Amino acid sequence: MLDDDKSRLPTHHASSTHLQRRRPRPLISFLILATILYLSVFLWQSRTQYIRVPRNAHNIAEKCSRLRLLPSPPPDFYNRKESDRFDASLAPTKPIVVRNATIWTGEVAEGLEVVFGDVLLDKGIIGGVGNVDSIEGEVEEINVDGAWVTSGIVDLHSHLGDFSSPSLSGSSDTNSRKGLAQPWLRSVDALNTHDEAYRLALAGGVTSAVVLPGSAGAIGGQAFPIKLRPTSEKSTSSMLLESPFDSPSHWRHLKQACGENPSRVYSGTRMDTIWSFRAAYEEARKLKEKQDAFCEKVEVGRWDLLQNKSFPEDLQWEALVDVLRGKVKIQNHCYEEVDLDGIVRLSNEFNFSIAGFHHAHEAYLVPELLKKAYGHTPVVAMFATNGRYKRESYRGSEYAPKVLSDNGIEVVMKSDHPVLNSRYLLHEAQQAHYYGLSASLALASITTTPARAAGLDHRIGKVKRGYDADLVIWDSHPLALGATPIQVYVDGIPQLPHTPTAVHPNSQKGQTAPQTPQFEEEAREAVKADGLPSLDAKEVTGTVVFYRVKSLYLRIHGRIFDIFQHPEAEKVNNEGKVLVRNGEVICVAGVDLISTTGVKTCDSSDLDHVAVDAGIDLEGGSVAPGLSSYGVPLGLQHIAGEISTGDGRVDSKIAGQDIVRAVDGLQFRTRDALLAYRSGVTVGITPPSLGLATAFSTGAKHKLQSGAIVKEETALHVIVTLNAQEESVSTQIRNLRKALVDAVNGGGEGGLGEAFKRVIEGKIPLVVAAQSADVMATLISLKKEVEDLLASKNEKGEKQIRMTFVGAAEAHLVAPEIADAGIGVVVTPTRPFPSTWESLRILPGPPLSEKTAVSTLLEHGVTVGIGVFTGSGAWVARNVRWDAAWIALDSNGAISHAEALELASTKLEGLLGVDVEESDRFGEMVATRGGELLEFEGKVVAVFSRRRGVVDVF
Ligand SMILES: *[C@@H]1O[C@H](CO)[C@@H](O)[C@H](O)[C@H]1NC(C)=O
Ligand SMILES: *[C@@H]1O[C@H](CO)[C@@H](O)[C@H](O)[C@H]1NC(C)=O
Ligand SMILES: *[C@@H]1O[C@H](CO)[C@@H](O)[C@H](O)[C@H]1NC(C)=O
């Protein structure tokens, strides 16, 4: 801004000399001469103005020259000996050398480089990689015994700290909702330092995150990259990584969104949203033009034309002006082709580039469109399997990361925390790898690629000399299922409680990247069908032989046995054969099983002389019981966000006397159910929020098809929660007590009364969704109270009611009491997160605690089943196989694959009142090729059951 009090400099040119008044000499002639001279100078001078040049002209000139400066690290950045984030009061006193590491450095095209050697961490930076020989002074050496080491994980899309956990009414700071385009807002202003999730995400190896404002607005505000570790200053600002407040050479960040969210929040349409962008960028363009015009004059010294004018500024639009100047990384939430197209057009109208398209569920269908974006092709930041929760994500595909990278587009996996718990961002990369993304690109998708998309690739995302000392030592190959950090360093500071002096990688988990299945054909089909490939199976009736079966798991009396490992079974090599006729296992070749299992051993007539309708080579895979899914409204909706595509809302209070039955609202052939089916989840157990749950076959075509309904009414489901808006916990308990006592006393009217009577008679379980240990304790007392009453009334009959807790985040705190009360627990989700106050006291599991809720409950003798996160959409049902496998991996050998399968099938079904009928015998069976159902090597190729009488081949 020009100062009012100005120094006087008479000049057009900075080089002009000062004017001096000349004193006339006594000599007349000289006086005349001087006068003439004076007058001529005066006349010349009068043509020139005395103009005001601001005292801070230098600052203004500098400000103008800075406009053209593009963000970049200082030239001597890699000579730094100490990080600007070095925190002496938290850092270890000695430098650390991690020895004998298998280092995925992130270097070389596609991050192919793997170095075996050492990493030196000193003063917050990586001092050396490879052979770190001798170091002056004392160091701490850690021998990691060949363990995998990567850079810390970078989450390009997080609301960590802005949408705080636990979620409280005072903590929803992600969206402003006061306007469509608000580039002046800053996520840093809402960043809560006390969020529970920092510690948890660090335990998953996440060291940095870009905290974005939400997607309610088209321009939601400025984003800020942070590191997740606690700082000695404990302030929000000290968490920032390369804050733009500190230096104009640091990148700025902006969140944009298009499509449904801005439309919904502002009751507008896509047209309104795109106009709001154009109107905002037009403001910015005009302001930029004014600034440029101003600075052009400054640069040629034309202060005369700038009299009383100040540098054109506007706090509301300056961030967008910086976008137009190429100083801002834009992360753009944008799903559908129509929206991507709108933003690509916008970027070319106003000439700015997009760093990344986020969510972008249709990006893989239009790779050439993305390449038309201004400047450079954006990265695409995705979920692995989270989809179909609204129209925008309905055509999403698990093959999208592969398809995009095959088309030369860079892929990022992101959490959108707390949409997905960022602690498990690595699992997103693992799933992308499972569905076809190369191992190196999968690792890059959570390290080097997001670092580059955030303009931070000069210091994070690689294990490289001069980079920030953000490092994760893994207990297995990071793409192996269940990979868990042994130690995490941020700025050279260890973040896990115990610094290992020697590390022993978990031998249970893979130490190499899993050999994932081929999905080329499926990926091609997905693109060809515009995201909606047929999910129908080929139905084979008659005789099917599965060859090269390495393991066979069978359900026998509520348990699951690995038959080929059975003590009475002869050792089977990879040549096991299973013969199936009309969906039923007829015999098994190579092992005598009759005595233990009732399964006949095939003789040569079975195998050699029958007409085989299909032979399926499992290549060392397995045949195992199908899993069940509980926790999400599988079968009740096609698209969660679209009420017209599903069952709709259910009266959630104990009110009136009628009972809702989930079976009456079932929708078959939802894509989520069919995808679950193809992932080995053959039964969906779905409750209404209050009423009678049902169990159905995820692969059935409609309700009336034979075998479609596994059990019509399974259990009575109720909820007791601190989160009920209108009813206190004590009111909810009163209602429940009244219903139970009425039932004992023979009262209770209508369908609901009937249902409670069946509970009292022990015919169906009472399933209570509860998270809080205190609520569970109250329910344990209530159960006893009702049972005492029952005993006093009912000398001969049932004295116990079957009760199951679901959710049960804090169940481990009352595990012995739950066991004593004979209550079963369905843990949902298996990897807990403190999203609400009533689920705050989670047992986080390795590496933060040795035990998990599941292992603790099992140790106390509680019957345990596992379900999926009730806060997710139905998409999550397909991932039960990984959840079950993870539990086995976390147990250090205590839980076998067979037992892990039970948790998600026989145990779960028993707890929820689903009794697989006798006639079914083995229930539904799933055949996987290349590996087991619970392994990243296995691909589901067929599902069969006697109930349905066919083999469904995929
Ligand atoms: C690295 O491992 C080798 C063999 O496993 C061992 O002999 C050596 O001592 C280790 N190095 C350090 C520094 O611990
Ligand atoms: C600049 O402002 C001063 C003081 O307000 C005023 O006297 C002068 O005329 C202005 N000059 C121009 C060129 O507007
Ligand atoms: C974008 O760049 C093109 C080509 O240089 C130019 O014609 C156009 O005016 C620019 N648009 C804006 C809004 O500056």
mmCIF file of C-alpha atoms in Angstrom, residues 583-777:
data_model
loop_
_atom_site.group_PDB
_atom_site.id
_atom_site.type_symbol
_atom_site.label_atom_id
_atom_site.label_comp_id
_atom_site.label_asym_id
_atom_site.label_seq_id
_atom_site.Cartn_x
_atom_site.Cartn_y
_atom_site.Cartn_z
ATOM 1 C CA GLY A 583 -24.350 -78.221 -5.640
ATOM 2 C CA GLU A 584 -23.605 -80.943 -3.148
ATOM 3 C CA VAL A 585 -20.190 -82.332 -2.193
ATOM 4 C CA ILE A 586 -20.375 -85.995 -3.222
ATOM 5 C CA CYS A 587 -16.872 -87.128 -2.514
ATOM 6 C CA VAL A 588 -13.317 -86.044 -1.987
ATOM 7 C CA ALA A 589 -10.372 -87.723 -3.633
ATOM 8 C CA GLY A 590 -7.148 -88.652 -1.955
ATOM 9 C CA VAL A 591 -8.232 -88.865 1.664
ATOM 10 C CA ASP A 592 -10.374 -91.141 3.775
ATOM 11 C CA LEU A 593 -12.867 -88.948 5.565
ATOM 12 C CA ILE A 594 -15.947 -91.010 6.206
ATOM 13 C CA SER A 595 -15.195 -91.801 9.809
ATOM 14 C CA THR A 596 -14.842 -88.218 10.897
ATOM 15 C CA THR A 597 -16.887 -86.120 8.562
ATOM 16 C CA GLY A 598 -19.385 -88.257 6.796
ATOM 17 C CA VAL A 599 -17.867 -87.252 3.493
ATOM 18 C CA LYS A 600 -17.228 -90.126 1.171
ATOM 19 C CA THR A 601 -13.848 -90.751 -0.376
ATOM 20 C CA CYS A 602 -14.107 -90.771 -4.142
ATOM 21 C CA ASP A 603 -13.307 -94.051 -5.764
ATOM 22 C CA SER A 604 -12.194 -94.350 -9.334
ATOM 23 C CA SER A 605 -15.749 -94.830 -10.563
ATOM 24 C CA ASP A 606 -16.707 -91.470 -9.089
ATOM 25 C CA LEU A 607 -13.917 -89.682 -10.811
ATOM 26 C CA ASP A 608 -13.032 -91.488 -13.980
ATOM 27 C CA HIS A 609 -16.287 -92.695 -15.352
ATOM 28 C CA VAL A 610 -18.713 -89.889 -14.643
ATOM 29 C CA ALA A 611 -19.606 -87.336 -17.222
ATOM 30 C CA VAL A 612 -18.175 -84.143 -15.840
ATOM 31 C CA ASP A 613 -20.071 -81.001 -16.734
ATOM 32 C CA ALA A 614 -17.267 -78.752 -15.642
ATOM 33 C CA GLY A 615 -13.746 -79.232 -14.367
ATOM 34 C CA ILE A 616 -12.333 -76.335 -12.430
ATOM 35 C CA ASP A 617 -8.621 -76.130 -11.708
ATOM 36 C CA LEU A 618 -8.100 -74.365 -8.376
ATOM 37 C CA GLU A 619 -4.297 -74.245 -8.798
ATOM 38 C CA GLY A 620 -3.660 -74.982 -5.159
ATOM 39 C CA GLY A 621 -6.655 -73.037 -3.901
ATOM 40 C CA SER A 622 -9.298 -74.080 -1.444
ATOM 41 C CA VAL A 623 -12.919 -74.959 -0.930
ATOM 42 C CA ALA A 624 -14.376 -73.375 2.202
ATOM 43 C CA PRO A 625 -17.734 -72.511 3.732
ATOM 44 C CA GLY A 626 -19.290 -69.268 2.603
ATOM 45 C CA LEU A 627 -19.139 -66.359 5.031
ATOM 46 C CA SER A 628 -21.979 -64.292 6.446
ATOM 47 C CA SER A 629 -22.163 -60.552 6.634
ATOM 48 C CA TYR A 630 -23.741 -58.623 9.463
ATOM 49 C CA GLY A 631 -23.725 -54.913 10.196
ATOM 50 C CA VAL A 632 -24.841 -53.125 7.066
ATOM 51 C CA PRO A 633 -28.222 -53.032 5.313
ATOM 52 C CA LEU A 634 -27.148 -55.547 2.691
ATOM 53 C CA GLY A 635 -30.199 -56.471 0.653
ATOM 54 C CA LEU A 636 -32.214 -53.473 1.786
ATOM 55 C CA GLN A 637 -30.907 -50.917 -0.686
ATOM 56 C CA HIS A 638 -29.178 -50.484 -4.004
ATOM 57 C CA ILE A 639 -27.807 -46.996 -3.372
ATOM 58 C CA ALA A 640 -27.623 -45.860 0.251
ATOM 59 C CA GLY A 641 -28.042 -42.174 -0.540
ATOM 60 C CA GLU A 642 -31.114 -42.732 -2.694
ATOM 61 C CA ILE A 643 -34.195 -43.518 -0.657
ATOM 62 C CA SER A 644 -36.061 -44.529 -3.802
ATOM 63 C CA THR A 645 -33.675 -47.442 -4.364
ATOM 64 C CA GLY A 646 -34.299 -49.276 -1.132
ATOM 65 C CA ASP A 647 -36.452 -50.240 1.793
ATOM 66 C CA GLY A 648 -36.513 -46.740 3.256
ATOM 67 C CA ARG A 649 -36.593 -45.651 6.856
ATOM 68 C CA VAL A 650 -37.818 -47.771 9.708
ATOM 69 C CA ASP A 651 -39.549 -46.528 12.822
ATOM 70 C CA SER A 652 -36.643 -46.888 15.205
ATOM 71 C CA LYS A 653 -38.412 -46.674 18.557
ATOM 72 C CA ILE A 654 -40.085 -49.305 20.652
ATOM 73 C CA ALA A 655 -43.500 -47.843 20.000
ATOM 74 C CA GLY A 656 -46.750 -49.271 18.909
ATOM 75 C CA GLN A 657 -47.227 -52.980 18.936
ATOM 76 C CA ASP A 658 -46.353 -53.965 15.418
ATOM 77 C CA ILE A 659 -43.136 -55.485 14.395
ATOM 78 C CA VAL A 660 -41.040 -54.781 11.353
ATOM 79 C CA ARG A 661 -39.559 -57.762 9.562
ATOM 80 C CA ALA A 662 -36.502 -57.137 7.408
ATOM 81 C CA VAL A 663 -37.520 -60.010 5.152
ATOM 82 C CA ASP A 664 -40.494 -57.958 3.938
ATOM 83 C CA GLY A 665 -38.227 -55.246 2.595
ATOM 84 C CA LEU A 666 -35.551 -57.409 0.967
ATOM 85 C CA GLN A 667 -34.206 -56.359 -2.393
ATOM 86 C CA PHE A 668 -32.319 -58.961 -4.361
ATOM 87 C CA ARG A 669 -29.554 -58.533 -6.909
ATOM 88 C CA THR A 670 -28.231 -55.351 -5.440
ATOM 89 C CA ARG A 671 -24.699 -54.882 -6.742
ATOM 90 C CA ASP A 672 -23.357 -54.867 -3.203
ATOM 91 C CA ALA A 673 -24.940 -58.253 -2.496
ATOM 92 C CA LEU A 674 -23.702 -59.730 -5.771
ATOM 93 C CA LEU A 675 -20.191 -58.403 -5.170
ATOM 94 C CA ALA A 676 -20.283 -59.818 -1.652
ATOM 95 C CA TYR A 677 -21.346 -63.147 -3.161
ATOM 96 C CA ARG A 678 -18.381 -63.033 -5.525
ATOM 97 C CA SER A 679 -16.169 -62.380 -2.523
ATOM 98 C CA GLY A 680 -17.347 -65.477 -0.687
ATOM 99 C CA VAL A 681 -19.997 -63.790 1.463
ATOM 100 C CA THR A 682 -22.931 -66.029 0.675
ATOM 101 C CA VAL A 683 -25.347 -65.045 3.443
ATOM 102 C CA GLY A 684 -26.499 -61.579 4.376
ATOM 103 C CA ILE A 685 -27.942 -61.156 7.859
ATOM 104 C CA THR A 686 -29.867 -57.939 7.889
ATOM 105 C CA PRO A 687 -31.947 -56.399 10.646
ATOM 106 C CA PRO A 688 -34.267 -53.455 10.461
ATOM 107 C CA SER A 689 -33.159 -50.945 13.124
ATOM 108 C CA LEU A 690 -35.829 -52.438 15.392
ATOM 109 C CA GLY A 691 -37.539 -55.660 14.563
ATOM 110 C CA LEU A 692 -36.907 -59.092 13.192
ATOM 111 C CA ALA A 693 -33.786 -59.657 11.171
ATOM 112 C CA THR A 694 -33.564 -61.988 8.218
ATOM 113 C CA ALA A 695 -30.905 -64.094 6.539
ATOM 114 C CA PHE A 696 -30.804 -64.406 2.768
ATOM 115 C CA SER A 697 -28.622 -65.765 0.030
ATOM 116 C CA THR A 698 -26.609 -62.943 -1.524
ATOM 117 C CA GLY A 699 -26.496 -64.780 -4.845
ATOM 118 C CA ALA A 700 -30.233 -65.428 -5.223
ATOM 119 C CA LYS A 701 -32.266 -63.820 -7.972
ATOM 120 C CA HIS A 702 -35.399 -63.071 -6.007
ATOM 121 C CA LYS A 703 -37.091 -63.963 -2.766
ATOM 122 C CA LEU A 704 -39.225 -66.760 -4.142
ATOM 123 C CA GLN A 705 -36.326 -68.649 -5.660
ATOM 124 C CA SER A 706 -35.476 -71.869 -3.876
ATOM 125 C CA GLY A 707 -32.830 -71.243 -1.228
ATOM 126 C CA ALA A 708 -33.116 -67.454 -1.468
ATOM 127 C CA ILE A 709 -34.261 -67.065 2.133
ATOM 128 C CA VAL A 710 -31.901 -68.820 4.518
ATOM 129 C CA LYS A 711 -34.086 -67.976 7.512
ATOM 130 C CA GLU A 712 -37.059 -65.703 7.421
ATOM 131 C CA GLU A 713 -36.927 -64.399 10.996
ATOM 132 C CA THR A 714 -33.628 -64.790 12.779
ATOM 133 C CA ALA A 715 -33.614 -62.640 15.910
ATOM 134 C CA LEU A 716 -35.211 -59.659 17.554
ATOM 135 C CA HIS A 717 -32.935 -56.638 17.183
ATOM 136 C CA VAL A 718 -32.977 -53.576 19.405
ATOM 137 C CA ILE A 719 -30.582 -50.686 19.959
ATOM 138 C CA VAL A 720 -29.515 -49.095 23.236
ATOM 139 C CA THR A 721 -27.407 -46.045 22.598
ATOM 140 C CA LEU A 722 -26.220 -42.799 24.124
ATOM 141 C CA ASN A 723 -26.705 -41.351 20.677
ATOM 142 C CA ALA A 724 -30.493 -41.556 20.552
ATOM 143 C CA GLN A 725 -31.718 -38.042 19.988
ATOM 144 C CA GLU A 726 -35.021 -38.316 21.792
ATOM 145 C CA GLU A 727 -34.699 -41.094 24.332
ATOM 146 C CA SER A 728 -32.324 -41.370 27.236
ATOM 147 C CA VAL A 729 -30.529 -44.642 27.856
ATOM 148 C CA SER A 730 -32.634 -45.075 30.985
ATOM 149 C CA THR A 731 -35.795 -44.636 28.917
ATOM 150 C CA GLN A 732 -34.592 -47.146 26.352
ATOM 151 C CA ILE A 733 -33.810 -49.632 29.139
ATOM 152 C CA ARG A 734 -37.210 -49.001 30.757
ATOM 153 C CA ASN A 735 -38.927 -49.801 27.471
ATOM 154 C CA LEU A 736 -36.882 -52.922 26.989
ATOM 155 C CA ARG A 737 -37.504 -54.063 30.575
ATOM 156 C CA LYS A 738 -41.223 -53.494 30.183
ATOM 157 C CA ALA A 739 -41.362 -55.484 26.980
ATOM 158 C CA LEU A 740 -39.432 -58.392 28.517
ATOM 159 C CA VAL A 741 -41.356 -58.390 31.793
ATOM 160 C CA ASP A 742 -44.670 -58.185 29.917
ATOM 161 C CA ALA A 743 -43.616 -61.181 27.889
ATOM 162 C CA VAL A 744 -42.715 -63.148 31.028
ATOM 163 C CA ASN A 745 -46.092 -62.220 32.526
ATOM 164 C CA GLY A 746 -47.871 -63.420 29.441
ATOM 165 C CA GLY A 747 -48.767 -59.897 28.380
ATOM 166 C CA GLY A 748 -47.370 -57.936 25.474
ATOM 167 C CA GLU A 749 -49.521 -57.296 22.476
ATOM 168 C CA GLY A 750 -49.222 -57.565 18.764
ATOM 169 C CA GLY A 751 -46.253 -58.618 16.725
ATOM 170 C CA LEU A 752 -43.774 -56.998 19.040
ATOM 171 C CA GLY A 753 -45.218 -58.737 22.085
ATOM 172 C CA GLU A 754 -45.080 -62.011 20.171
ATOM 173 C CA ALA A 755 -41.446 -61.429 19.291
ATOM 174 C CA PHE A 756 -40.549 -60.772 22.930
ATOM 175 C CA LYS A 757 -42.406 -63.953 23.902
ATOM 176 C CA ARG A 758 -40.241 -65.896 21.495
ATOM 177 C CA VAL A 759 -37.187 -64.314 23.144
ATOM 178 C CA ILE A 760 -38.458 -65.365 26.579
ATOM 179 C CA GLU A 761 -39.077 -68.879 25.283
ATOM 180 C CA GLY A 762 -35.503 -69.030 24.013
ATOM 181 C CA LYS A 763 -36.671 -69.484 20.443
ATOM 182 C CA ILE A 764 -34.870 -66.468 19.046
ATOM 183 C CA PRO A 765 -32.018 -64.394 20.445
ATOM 184 C CA LEU A 766 -32.408 -60.826 21.598
ATOM 185 C CA VAL A 767 -29.709 -58.949 19.728
ATOM 186 C CA VAL A 768 -28.824 -55.624 21.304
ATOM 187 C CA ALA A 769 -26.683 -53.101 19.482
ATOM 188 C CA ALA A 770 -24.633 -51.467 22.236
ATOM 189 C CA GLN A 771 -21.190 -49.863 22.269
ATOM 190 C CA SER A 772 -20.690 -48.588 25.796
ATOM 191 C CA ALA A 773 -19.386 -50.873 28.540
ATOM 192 C CA ASP A 774 -21.824 -49.179 30.925
ATOM 193 C CA VAL A 775 -24.783 -49.944 28.705
ATOM 194 C CA MET A 776 -23.596 -53.538 28.411
ATOM 195 C CA ALA A 777 -23.281 -53.780 32.195
#
